[in-house]
Amino acid sequence: MIARDLIASAHIHRGEAEAVLAMVLGVDRAWLYAHGDDPIAKAAVDRFNELIHARREGKPLAYLLGYCDFWTVRLQVNQHVLIPRRETEHLVEWALEQIDAGASRVLDMGTGSGAIALSCKASRPAAQVSGLDSSPHALDCARENAIALGLEVDWLLSDWFSALSSRTWQLIIANPPYIAADDPHLLQGDLPAEPASALIGGATGMESLQHIIQHARDHLSDGGWLLLEHGFDQASAVRAALQEHGFCAVTTRADWSGHERLTGGQWTR
Ligand code: GLN
């Protein structure tokens, strides 16, 4: 079978089928356009069909490919980490603004694949970036990404703040799990295949956000900022929690689709 027909036979999104075939053949997608009439070896056809079958069964494309592009970096991902989402790039943008305003010690909590920490480090090499996760498997993934990208990040195994003693940072960022345990969205798209610990924030979805907000001030230096990603309907609750715990300049930002997605506040002693 030739490449073009093989892609058409997949009956999934064309771009996805191209990405899968490119991976199987070890070429980039541009190659496929120039070689659409090339016959594909049987072993490659079989492997392609196997992966397409898994995709149709609901396996996320990023896990099939083994990577995901985020910000300016290509990240390896596996079933132990959340697949980085486009919305989270807004959090990177805001973090970079804070780094440019003088925050040089930065902590990414619940780093997963290392997406936020590595993006910050890639864009602002002078910043001292730490990435924390409670999952050793996630940290292995983040560490491998750092090595592949040649970026130096301090990786910390910790259940939120529990292993941090009295260390402080000038900027703490987190895209924590924020979905309620019974939210039907958990059954849709890529979510059923992703780690529950990366998605579910507790019974109401607010538990991880609340925990971070409650304890972050013990780990922020004077004037430091806490920036959080949250669900589209959680902004007012996050603002209230930040204010209740003494944060000032509390601000919410919207994502590309206009949803209130990020909220941050400044800690002053
Ligand atoms: N920090 C990672 C990301 O934004 C993982 C977040 C998570 O697992 N909730 O992609």
PDB file of C-alpha atoms and ligand atoms in Angstrom:
ATOM      1  CA  MET A   1       0.000   0.000   0.000  1.00  0.00           C
ATOM      2  CA  ILE A   2       1.188   3.543  -0.729  1.00  0.00           C
ATOM      3  CA  ALA A   3       1.488   6.217   1.971  1.00  0.00           C
ATOM      4  CA  ARG A   4      -1.420   8.347   0.732  1.00  0.00           C
ATOM      5  CA  ASP A   5      -3.897   5.428   0.700  1.00  0.00           C
ATOM      6  CA  LEU A   6      -2.697   4.187   4.049  1.00  0.00           C
ATOM      7  CA  ILE A   7      -3.374   7.597   5.632  1.00  0.00           C
ATOM      8  CA  ALA A   8      -6.836   7.744   4.042  1.00  0.00           C
ATOM      9  CA  SER A   9      -7.645   4.218   5.241  1.00  0.00           C
ATOM     10  CA  ALA A  10      -7.171   5.206   8.894  1.00  0.00           C
ATOM     11  CA  HIS A  11     -10.464   7.133   9.076  1.00  0.00           C
ATOM     12  CA  ILE A  12      -9.200   9.374  11.842  1.00  0.00           C
ATOM     13  CA  HIS A  13      -8.261  13.063  11.678  1.00  0.00           C
ATOM     14  CA  ARG A  14      -5.852  13.359   8.731  1.00  0.00           C
ATOM     15  CA  GLY A  15      -3.219  15.292  10.680  1.00  0.00           C
ATOM     16  CA  GLU A  16      -3.217  12.629  13.377  1.00  0.00           C
ATOM     17  CA  ALA A  17      -2.871   9.792  10.856  1.00  0.00           C
ATOM     18  CA  GLU A  18       0.039  11.637   9.232  1.00  0.00           C
ATOM     19  CA  ALA A  19       1.742  12.133  12.585  1.00  0.00           C
ATOM     20  CA  VAL A  20       1.387   8.418  13.374  1.00  0.00           C
ATOM     21  CA  LEU A  21       2.731   7.301   9.986  1.00  0.00           C
ATOM     22  CA  ALA A  22       5.604   9.775  10.186  1.00  0.00           C
ATOM     23  CA  MET A  23       6.544   8.344  13.571  1.00  0.00           C
ATOM     24  CA  VAL A  24       6.338   4.728  12.349  1.00  0.00           C
ATOM     25  CA  LEU A  25       8.565   5.548   9.366  1.00  0.00           C
ATOM     26  CA  GLY A  26      10.914   7.760  11.358  1.00  0.00           C
ATOM     27  CA  VAL A  27      10.367  10.720   9.021  1.00  0.00           C
ATOM     28  CA  ASP A  28       8.769  14.134   9.469  1.00  0.00           C
ATOM     29  CA  ARG A  29       5.328  14.968   8.114  1.00  0.00           C
ATOM     30  CA  ALA A  30       6.734  17.025   5.234  1.00  0.00           C
ATOM     31  CA  TRP A  31       8.377  13.843   3.899  1.00  0.00           C
ATOM     32  CA  LEU A  32       4.947  12.240   3.521  1.00  0.00           C
ATOM     33  CA  TYR A  33       3.794  14.963   1.111  1.00  0.00           C
ATOM     34  CA  ALA A  34       6.755  14.383  -1.181  1.00  0.00           C
ATOM     35  CA  HIS A  35       6.454  10.587  -0.953  1.00  0.00           C
ATOM     36  CA  GLY A  36       2.682  10.036  -1.024  1.00  0.00           C
ATOM     37  CA  ASP A  37       3.044   7.443  -3.784  1.00  0.00           C
ATOM     38  CA  ASP A  38       5.838   5.462  -2.114  1.00  0.00           C
ATOM     39  CA  PRO A  39       4.937   1.886  -1.185  1.00  0.00           C
ATOM     40  CA  ILE A  40       5.079   1.243   2.559  1.00  0.00           C
ATOM     41  CA  ALA A  41       6.685  -1.964   3.879  1.00  0.00           C
ATOM     42  CA  LYS A  42       4.332  -4.524   5.408  1.00  0.00           C
ATOM     43  CA  ALA A  43       5.853  -4.273   8.885  1.00  0.00           C
ATOM     44  CA  ALA A  44       5.267  -0.506   8.888  1.00  0.00           C
ATOM     45  CA  VAL A  45       1.693  -0.934   7.635  1.00  0.00           C
ATOM     46  CA  ASP A  46       0.993  -3.420  10.446  1.00  0.00           C
ATOM     47  CA  ARG A  47       2.479  -1.123  13.090  1.00  0.00           C
ATOM     48  CA  PHE A  48       0.521   1.846  11.710  1.00  0.00           C
ATOM     49  CA  ASN A  49      -2.736  -0.111  11.803  1.00  0.00           C
ATOM     50  CA  GLU A  50      -2.047  -1.229  15.374  1.00  0.00           C
ATOM     51  CA  LEU A  51      -1.549   2.366  16.512  1.00  0.00           C
ATOM     52  CA  ILE A  52      -4.587   3.620  14.606  1.00  0.00           C
ATOM     53  CA  HIS A  53      -6.640   0.909  16.264  1.00  0.00           C
ATOM     54  CA  ALA A  54      -5.438   2.096  19.694  1.00  0.00           C
ATOM     55  CA  ARG A  55      -6.273   5.688  18.720  1.00  0.00           C
ATOM     56  CA  ARG A  56      -9.802   4.683  17.700  1.00  0.00           C
ATOM     57  CA  GLU A  57     -10.159   2.902  21.050  1.00  0.00           C
ATOM     58  CA  GLY A  58      -9.470   6.253  22.744  1.00  0.00           C
ATOM     59  CA  LYS A  59      -5.738   6.189  23.469  1.00  0.00           C
ATOM     60  CA  PRO A  60      -4.523   9.815  23.369  1.00  0.00           C
ATOM     61  CA  LEU A  61      -2.466  10.734  20.317  1.00  0.00           C
ATOM     62  CA  ALA A  62       0.303  12.175  22.510  1.00  0.00           C
ATOM     63  CA  TYR A  63       0.740   8.842  24.322  1.00  0.00           C
ATOM     64  CA  LEU A  64       0.836   6.978  20.973  1.00  0.00           C
ATOM     65  CA  LEU A  65       3.421   9.332  19.549  1.00  0.00           C
ATOM     66  CA  GLY A  66       5.244   9.521  22.885  1.00  0.00           C
ATOM     67  CA  TYR A  67       5.577  13.269  22.651  1.00  0.00           C
ATOM     68  CA  CYS A  68       3.670  16.512  22.774  1.00  0.00           C
ATOM     69  CA  ASP A  69       4.723  19.974  21.602  1.00  0.00           C
ATOM     70  CA  PHE A  70       4.205  22.670  24.211  1.00  0.00           C
ATOM     71  CA  TRP A  71       5.390  26.288  24.181  1.00  0.00           C
ATOM     72  CA  THR A  72       8.787  26.064  22.452  1.00  0.00           C
ATOM     73  CA  VAL A  73       9.672  22.569  23.605  1.00  0.00           C
ATOM     74  CA  ARG A  74       8.944  18.992  22.552  1.00  0.00           C
ATOM     75  CA  LEU A  75       8.171  16.911  25.624  1.00  0.00           C
ATOM     76  CA  GLN A  76       8.136  13.151  26.013  1.00  0.00           C
ATOM     77  CA  VAL A  77       4.899  12.085  27.655  1.00  0.00           C
ATOM     78  CA  ASN A  78       3.579   8.774  28.958  1.00  0.00           C
ATOM     79  CA  GLN A  79       0.653   7.449  30.970  1.00  0.00           C
ATOM     80  CA  HIS A  80       2.179   8.775  34.200  1.00  0.00           C
ATOM     81  CA  VAL A  81       1.813  12.431  33.231  1.00  0.00           C
ATOM     82  CA  LEU A  82      -0.878  14.817  32.091  1.00  0.00           C
ATOM     83  CA  ILE A  83      -0.675  15.707  28.414  1.00  0.00           C
ATOM     84  CA  PRO A  84       0.213  19.416  28.475  1.00  0.00           C
ATOM     85  CA  ARG A  85      -2.649  21.599  27.253  1.00  0.00           C
ATOM     86  CA  ARG A  86      -2.533  24.724  25.109  1.00  0.00           C
ATOM     87  CA  GLU A  87      -4.304  26.799  27.821  1.00  0.00           C
ATOM     88  CA  THR A  88      -1.359  26.205  30.120  1.00  0.00           C
ATOM     89  CA  GLU A  89       0.852  28.241  27.785  1.00  0.00           C
ATOM     90  CA  HIS A  90      -0.941  31.303  29.213  1.00  0.00           C
ATOM     91  CA  LEU A  91       0.461  30.345  32.603  1.00  0.00           C
ATOM     92  CA  VAL A  92       3.960  30.206  31.088  1.00  0.00           C
ATOM     93  CA  GLU A  93       3.425  33.668  29.573  1.00  0.00           C
ATOM     94  CA  TRP A  94       2.404  35.100  32.930  1.00  0.00           C
ATOM     95  CA  ALA A  95       5.310  33.371  34.681  1.00  0.00           C
ATOM     96  CA  LEU A  96       7.769  34.855  32.168  1.00  0.00           C
ATOM     97  CA  GLU A  97       6.337  38.329  32.861  1.00  0.00           C
ATOM     98  CA  GLN A  98       7.038  37.775  36.542  1.00  0.00           C
ATOM     99  CA  ILE A  99      10.546  36.497  35.839  1.00  0.00           C
ATOM    100  CA  ASP A 100      11.176  39.588  33.722  1.00  0.00           C
ATOM    101  CA  ALA A 101       9.888  41.707  36.617  1.00  0.00           C
ATOM    102  CA  GLY A 102      12.587  40.212  38.863  1.00  0.00           C
ATOM    103  CA  ALA A 103      11.485  36.778  40.096  1.00  0.00           C
ATOM    104  CA  SER A 104      14.550  34.620  39.554  1.00  0.00           C
ATOM    105  CA  ARG A 105      13.689  31.663  41.836  1.00  0.00           C
ATOM    106  CA  VAL A 106      10.694  29.821  40.427  1.00  0.00           C
ATOM    107  CA  LEU A 107       8.813  26.706  41.596  1.00  0.00           C
ATOM    108  CA  ASP A 108       6.421  24.698  39.382  1.00  0.00           C
ATOM    109  CA  MET A 109       4.201  22.558  41.619  1.00  0.00           C
ATOM    110  CA  GLY A 110       2.811  19.316  40.165  1.00  0.00           C
ATOM    111  CA  THR A 111       5.189  19.553  37.239  1.00  0.00           C
ATOM    112  CA  GLY A 112       4.123  16.292  35.521  1.00  0.00           C
ATOM    113  CA  SER A 113       6.101  16.121  32.262  1.00  0.00           C
ATOM    114  CA  GLY A 114       7.929  19.264  33.400  1.00  0.00           C
ATOM    115  CA  ALA A 115       5.973  21.320  30.862  1.00  0.00           C
ATOM    116  CA  ILE A 116       5.799  24.618  32.766  1.00  0.00           C
ATOM    117  CA  ALA A 117       9.182  24.396  34.498  1.00  0.00           C
ATOM    118  CA  LEU A 118      11.024  23.474  31.289  1.00  0.00           C
ATOM    119  CA  SER A 119       9.234  26.127  29.224  1.00  0.00           C
ATOM    120  CA  CYS A 120      10.220  28.790  31.753  1.00  0.00           C
ATOM    121  CA  LYS A 121      13.812  27.575  31.799  1.00  0.00           C
ATOM    122  CA  ALA A 122      13.973  27.351  27.990  1.00  0.00           C
ATOM    123  CA  SER A 123      12.731  30.924  27.615  1.00  0.00           C
ATOM    124  CA  ARG A 124      14.600  32.443  30.576  1.00  0.00           C
ATOM    125  CA  PRO A 125      17.821  30.432  31.036  1.00  0.00           C
ATOM    126  CA  ALA A 126      19.054  32.670  33.854  1.00  0.00           C
ATOM    127  CA  ALA A 127      16.096  31.790  36.113  1.00  0.00           C
ATOM    128  CA  GLN A 128      16.632  29.152  38.818  1.00  0.00           C
ATOM    129  CA  VAL A 129      13.726  26.792  38.241  1.00  0.00           C
ATOM    130  CA  SER A 130      12.492  23.995  40.504  1.00  0.00           C
ATOM    131  CA  GLY A 131       9.859  21.441  39.509  1.00  0.00           C
ATOM    132  CA  LEU A 132       8.009  19.387  42.094  1.00  0.00           C
ATOM    133  CA  ASP A 133       5.813  16.309  41.855  1.00  0.00           C
ATOM    134  CA  SER A 134       4.551  13.631  44.235  1.00  0.00           C
ATOM    135  CA  SER A 135       4.914  10.948  41.560  1.00  0.00           C
ATOM    136  CA  PRO A 136       8.395   9.469  41.051  1.00  0.00           C
ATOM    137  CA  HIS A 137       7.288   8.291  37.588  1.00  0.00           C
ATOM    138  CA  ALA A 138       6.297  11.829  36.631  1.00  0.00           C
ATOM    139  CA  LEU A 139       9.613  13.169  37.911  1.00  0.00           C
ATOM    140  CA  ASP A 140      11.472  10.551  35.842  1.00  0.00           C
ATOM    141  CA  CYS A 141       9.611  11.817  32.781  1.00  0.00           C
ATOM    142  CA  ALA A 142      10.373  15.467  33.642  1.00  0.00           C
ATOM    143  CA  ARG A 143      14.020  14.650  34.291  1.00  0.00           C
ATOM    144  CA  GLU A 144      14.377  12.855  30.961  1.00  0.00           C
ATOM    145  CA  ASN A 145      12.797  15.817  29.212  1.00  0.00           C
ATOM    146  CA  ALA A 146      15.249  18.161  30.898  1.00  0.00           C
ATOM    147  CA  ILE A 147      18.183  16.018  29.762  1.00  0.00           C
ATOM    148  CA  ALA A 148      16.878  15.801  26.186  1.00  0.00           C
ATOM    149  CA  LEU A 149      16.424  19.567  26.087  1.00  0.00           C
ATOM    150  CA  GLY A 150      19.724  20.302  27.843  1.00  0.00           C
ATOM    151  CA  LEU A 151      17.968  22.331  30.548  1.00  0.00           C
ATOM    152  CA  GLU A 152      18.884  22.421  34.200  1.00  0.00           C
ATOM    153  CA  VAL A 153      15.975  22.252  36.626  1.00  0.00           C
ATOM    154  CA  ASP A 154      16.028  21.254  40.289  1.00  0.00           C
ATOM    155  CA  TRP A 155      13.550  18.320  40.569  1.00  0.00           C
ATOM    156  CA  LEU A 156      11.892  17.748  43.929  1.00  0.00           C
ATOM    157  CA  LEU A 157       9.889  14.710  45.022  1.00  0.00           C
ATOM    158  CA  SER A 158       7.253  16.081  47.382  1.00  0.00           C
ATOM    159  CA  ASP A 159       3.555  15.790  48.092  1.00  0.00           C
ATOM    160  CA  TRP A 160       2.829  19.497  47.586  1.00  0.00           C
ATOM    161  CA  PHE A 161       4.776  21.385  50.271  1.00  0.00           C
ATOM    162  CA  SER A 162       5.444  18.449  52.602  1.00  0.00           C
ATOM    163  CA  ALA A 163       9.139  17.923  51.748  1.00  0.00           C
ATOM    164  CA  LEU A 164      10.095  21.578  51.244  1.00  0.00           C
ATOM    165  CA  SER A 165      10.940  22.517  54.867  1.00  0.00           C
ATOM    166  CA  SER A 166      11.371  26.288  54.927  1.00  0.00           C
ATOM    167  CA  ARG A 167      12.591  26.866  51.349  1.00  0.00           C
ATOM    168  CA  THR A 168      11.153  29.928  49.641  1.00  0.00           C
ATOM    169  CA  TRP A 169      10.714  31.041  46.040  1.00  0.00           C
ATOM    170  CA  GLN A 170       9.891  34.363  44.425  1.00  0.00           C
ATOM    171  CA  LEU A 171       7.349  32.799  42.121  1.00  0.00           C
ATOM    172  CA  ILE A 172       5.228  29.675  42.589  1.00  0.00           C
ATOM    173  CA  ILE A 173       3.223  28.398  39.627  1.00  0.00           C
ATOM    174  CA  ALA A 174       0.862  25.442  39.470  1.00  0.00           C
ATOM    175  CA  ASN A 175      -1.544  23.781  37.103  1.00  0.00           C
ATOM    176  CA  PRO A 176      -2.901  21.461  39.785  1.00  0.00           C
ATOM    177  CA  PRO A 177      -5.600  18.826  39.418  1.00  0.00           C
ATOM    178  CA  TYR A 178      -8.837  20.809  39.562  1.00  0.00           C
ATOM    179  CA  ILE A 179     -11.627  18.563  38.282  1.00  0.00           C
ATOM    180  CA  ALA A 180     -14.328  17.323  40.684  1.00  0.00           C
ATOM    181  CA  ALA A 181     -14.242  13.551  41.262  1.00  0.00           C
ATOM    182  CA  ASP A 182     -17.725  13.066  39.762  1.00  0.00           C
ATOM    183  CA  ASP A 183     -17.359  15.469  36.814  1.00  0.00           C
ATOM    184  CA  PRO A 184     -18.614  13.769  33.606  1.00  0.00           C
ATOM    185  CA  HIS A 185     -15.793  15.464  31.639  1.00  0.00           C
ATOM    186  CA  LEU A 186     -13.515  12.804  33.139  1.00  0.00           C
ATOM    187  CA  LEU A 187     -15.114  10.318  30.732  1.00  0.00           C
ATOM    188  CA  GLN A 188     -14.410  12.419  27.633  1.00  0.00           C
ATOM    189  CA  GLY A 189     -11.540  12.846  25.169  1.00  0.00           C
ATOM    190  CA  ASP A 190      -8.077  11.997  26.465  1.00  0.00           C
ATOM    191  CA  LEU A 191      -9.045  12.249  30.140  1.00  0.00           C
ATOM    192  CA  PRO A 192      -9.927   8.579  30.811  1.00  0.00           C
ATOM    193  CA  ALA A 193      -6.371   7.608  29.802  1.00  0.00           C
ATOM    194  CA  GLU A 194      -4.606  10.257  31.883  1.00  0.00           C
ATOM    195  CA  PRO A 195      -3.554   9.793  35.535  1.00  0.00           C
ATOM    196  CA  ALA A 196      -6.437  10.547  37.904  1.00  0.00           C
ATOM    197  CA  SER A 197      -3.958  12.161  40.290  1.00  0.00           C
ATOM    198  CA  ALA A 198      -3.180  14.775  37.625  1.00  0.00           C
ATOM    199  CA  LEU A 199      -6.837  15.553  36.967  1.00  0.00           C
ATOM    200  CA  ILE A 200      -8.949  15.148  40.085  1.00  0.00           C
ATOM    201  CA  GLY A 201      -8.660  17.874  42.704  1.00  0.00           C
ATOM    202  CA  GLY A 202     -10.912  16.118  45.225  1.00  0.00           C
ATOM    203  CA  ALA A 203     -14.673  15.840  45.773  1.00  0.00           C
ATOM    204  CA  THR A 204     -15.354  19.439  44.695  1.00  0.00           C
ATOM    205  CA  GLY A 205     -12.279  19.893  42.472  1.00  0.00           C
ATOM    206  CA  MET A 206     -11.069  22.803  44.636  1.00  0.00           C
ATOM    207  CA  GLU A 207      -9.136  20.779  47.224  1.00  0.00           C
ATOM    208  CA  SER A 208      -5.652  20.951  45.645  1.00  0.00           C
ATOM    209  CA  LEU A 209      -6.083  24.626  44.769  1.00  0.00           C
ATOM    210  CA  GLN A 210      -7.177  25.365  48.355  1.00  0.00           C
ATOM    211  CA  HIS A 211      -4.257  23.425  49.788  1.00  0.00           C
ATOM    212  CA  ILE A 212      -1.719  25.262  47.619  1.00  0.00           C
ATOM    213  CA  ILE A 213      -3.260  28.662  48.412  1.00  0.00           C
ATOM    214  CA  GLN A 214      -3.287  27.910  52.125  1.00  0.00           C
ATOM    215  CA  HIS A 215       0.376  26.892  52.333  1.00  0.00           C
ATOM    216  CA  ALA A 216       2.089  28.827  49.521  1.00  0.00           C
ATOM    217  CA  ARG A 217       2.758  31.890  51.643  1.00  0.00           C
ATOM    218  CA  ASP A 218       5.149  29.885  53.850  1.00  0.00           C
ATOM    219  CA  HIS A 219       7.245  29.285  50.728  1.00  0.00           C
ATOM    220  CA  LEU A 220       7.010  32.681  49.025  1.00  0.00           C
ATOM    221  CA  SER A 221       9.474  35.446  49.657  1.00  0.00           C
ATOM    222  CA  ASP A 222       8.147  38.916  50.412  1.00  0.00           C
ATOM    223  CA  GLY A 223       6.435  40.318  47.294  1.00  0.00           C
ATOM    224  CA  GLY A 224       6.378  36.878  45.634  1.00  0.00           C
ATOM    225  CA  TRP A 225       3.552  35.760  43.368  1.00  0.00           C
ATOM    226  CA  LEU A 226       1.426  32.631  43.248  1.00  0.00           C
ATOM    227  CA  LEU A 227      -0.035  31.916  39.791  1.00  0.00           C
ATOM    228  CA  LEU A 228      -2.639  29.182  39.388  1.00  0.00           C
ATOM    229  CA  GLU A 229      -4.473  27.556  36.528  1.00  0.00           C
ATOM    230  CA  HIS A 230      -8.019  26.453  37.365  1.00  0.00           C
ATOM    231  CA  GLY A 231     -11.317  25.356  35.833  1.00  0.00           C
ATOM    232  CA  PHE A 232     -13.407  27.803  33.798  1.00  0.00           C
ATOM    233  CA  ASP A 233     -15.941  28.079  36.644  1.00  0.00           C
ATOM    234  CA  GLN A 234     -13.509  28.274  39.583  1.00  0.00           C
ATOM    235  CA  ALA A 235     -12.094  31.810  39.196  1.00  0.00           C
ATOM    236  CA  SER A 236     -14.258  33.478  41.813  1.00  0.00           C
ATOM    237  CA  ALA A 237     -13.616  30.712  44.360  1.00  0.00           C
ATOM    238  CA  VAL A 238      -9.849  30.931  43.720  1.00  0.00           C
ATOM    239  CA  ARG A 239      -9.896  34.729  44.054  1.00  0.00           C
ATOM    240  CA  ALA A 240     -11.829  34.432  47.317  1.00  0.00           C
ATOM    241  CA  ALA A 241      -9.398  31.837  48.689  1.00  0.00           C
ATOM    242  CA  LEU A 242      -6.371  33.976  47.780  1.00  0.00           C
ATOM    243  CA  GLN A 243      -7.912  37.034  49.444  1.00  0.00           C
ATOM    244  CA  GLU A 244      -8.887  35.030  52.495  1.00  0.00           C
ATOM    245  CA  HIS A 245      -5.273  33.904  52.890  1.00  0.00           C
ATOM    246  CA  GLY A 246      -3.913  37.446  52.690  1.00  0.00           C
ATOM    247  CA  PHE A 247      -2.827  37.689  49.050  1.00  0.00           C
ATOM    248  CA  CYS A 248      -3.118  41.096  47.407  1.00  0.00           C
ATOM    249  CA  ALA A 249      -3.335  42.308  43.793  1.00  0.00           C
ATOM    250  CA  VAL A 250      -5.492  39.248  43.067  1.00  0.00           C
ATOM    251  CA  THR A 251      -6.072  39.058  39.309  1.00  0.00           C
ATOM    252  CA  THR A 252      -7.752  36.659  36.882  1.00  0.00           C
ATOM    253  CA  ARG A 253      -6.827  36.173  33.234  1.00  0.00           C
ATOM    254  CA  ALA A 254      -8.812  34.494  30.462  1.00  0.00           C
ATOM    255  CA  ASP A 255      -7.573  31.809  28.065  1.00  0.00           C
ATOM    256  CA  TRP A 256      -7.756  31.828  24.227  1.00  0.00           C
ATOM    257  CA  SER A 257     -11.409  30.864  24.305  1.00  0.00           C
ATOM    258  CA  GLY A 258     -12.327  33.613  26.761  1.00  0.00           C
ATOM    259  CA  HIS A 259     -12.692  31.383  29.838  1.00  0.00           C
ATOM    260  CA  GLU A 260     -11.375  32.700  33.146  1.00  0.00           C
ATOM    261  CA  ARG A 261      -8.498  30.246  33.439  1.00  0.00           C
ATOM    262  CA  LEU A 262      -5.702  31.728  35.540  1.00  0.00           C
ATOM    263  CA  THR A 263      -5.695  33.573  38.838  1.00  0.00           C
ATOM    264  CA  GLY A 264      -2.744  34.975  40.703  1.00  0.00           C
ATOM    265  CA  GLY A 265      -1.954  36.987  43.779  1.00  0.00           C
ATOM    266  CA  GLN A 266       0.995  38.608  45.497  1.00  0.00           C
ATOM    267  CA  TRP A 267       2.197  37.779  48.981  1.00  0.00           C
ATOM    268  CA  THR A 268       3.559  40.617  51.071  1.00  0.00           C
ATOM    269  CA  ARG A 269       4.519  40.193  54.693  1.00  0.00           C
TER     270      ARG A 269
HETATM  271  N1  GLN B   1       2.264  20.935  35.176  1.00  0.00           N
HETATM  272  C1  GLN B   1       1.891  19.968  34.199  1.00  0.00           C
HETATM  273  C2  GLN B   1       1.133  20.634  33.071  1.00  0.00           C
HETATM  274  O1  GLN B   1       0.656  21.715  33.203  1.00  0.00           O
HETATM  275  C3  GLN B   1       1.060  18.862  34.836  1.00  0.00           C
HETATM  276  C4  GLN B   1      -0.171  19.358  35.520  1.00  0.00           C
HETATM  277  C5  GLN B   1      -0.988  18.258  36.171  1.00  0.00           C
HETATM  278  O2  GLN B   1      -0.607  17.091  36.181  1.00  0.00           O
HETATM  279  N2  GLN B   1      -2.115  18.647  36.727  1.00  0.00           N
HETATM  280  O3  GLN B   1       1.014  20.095  32.012  1.00  0.00           O
END
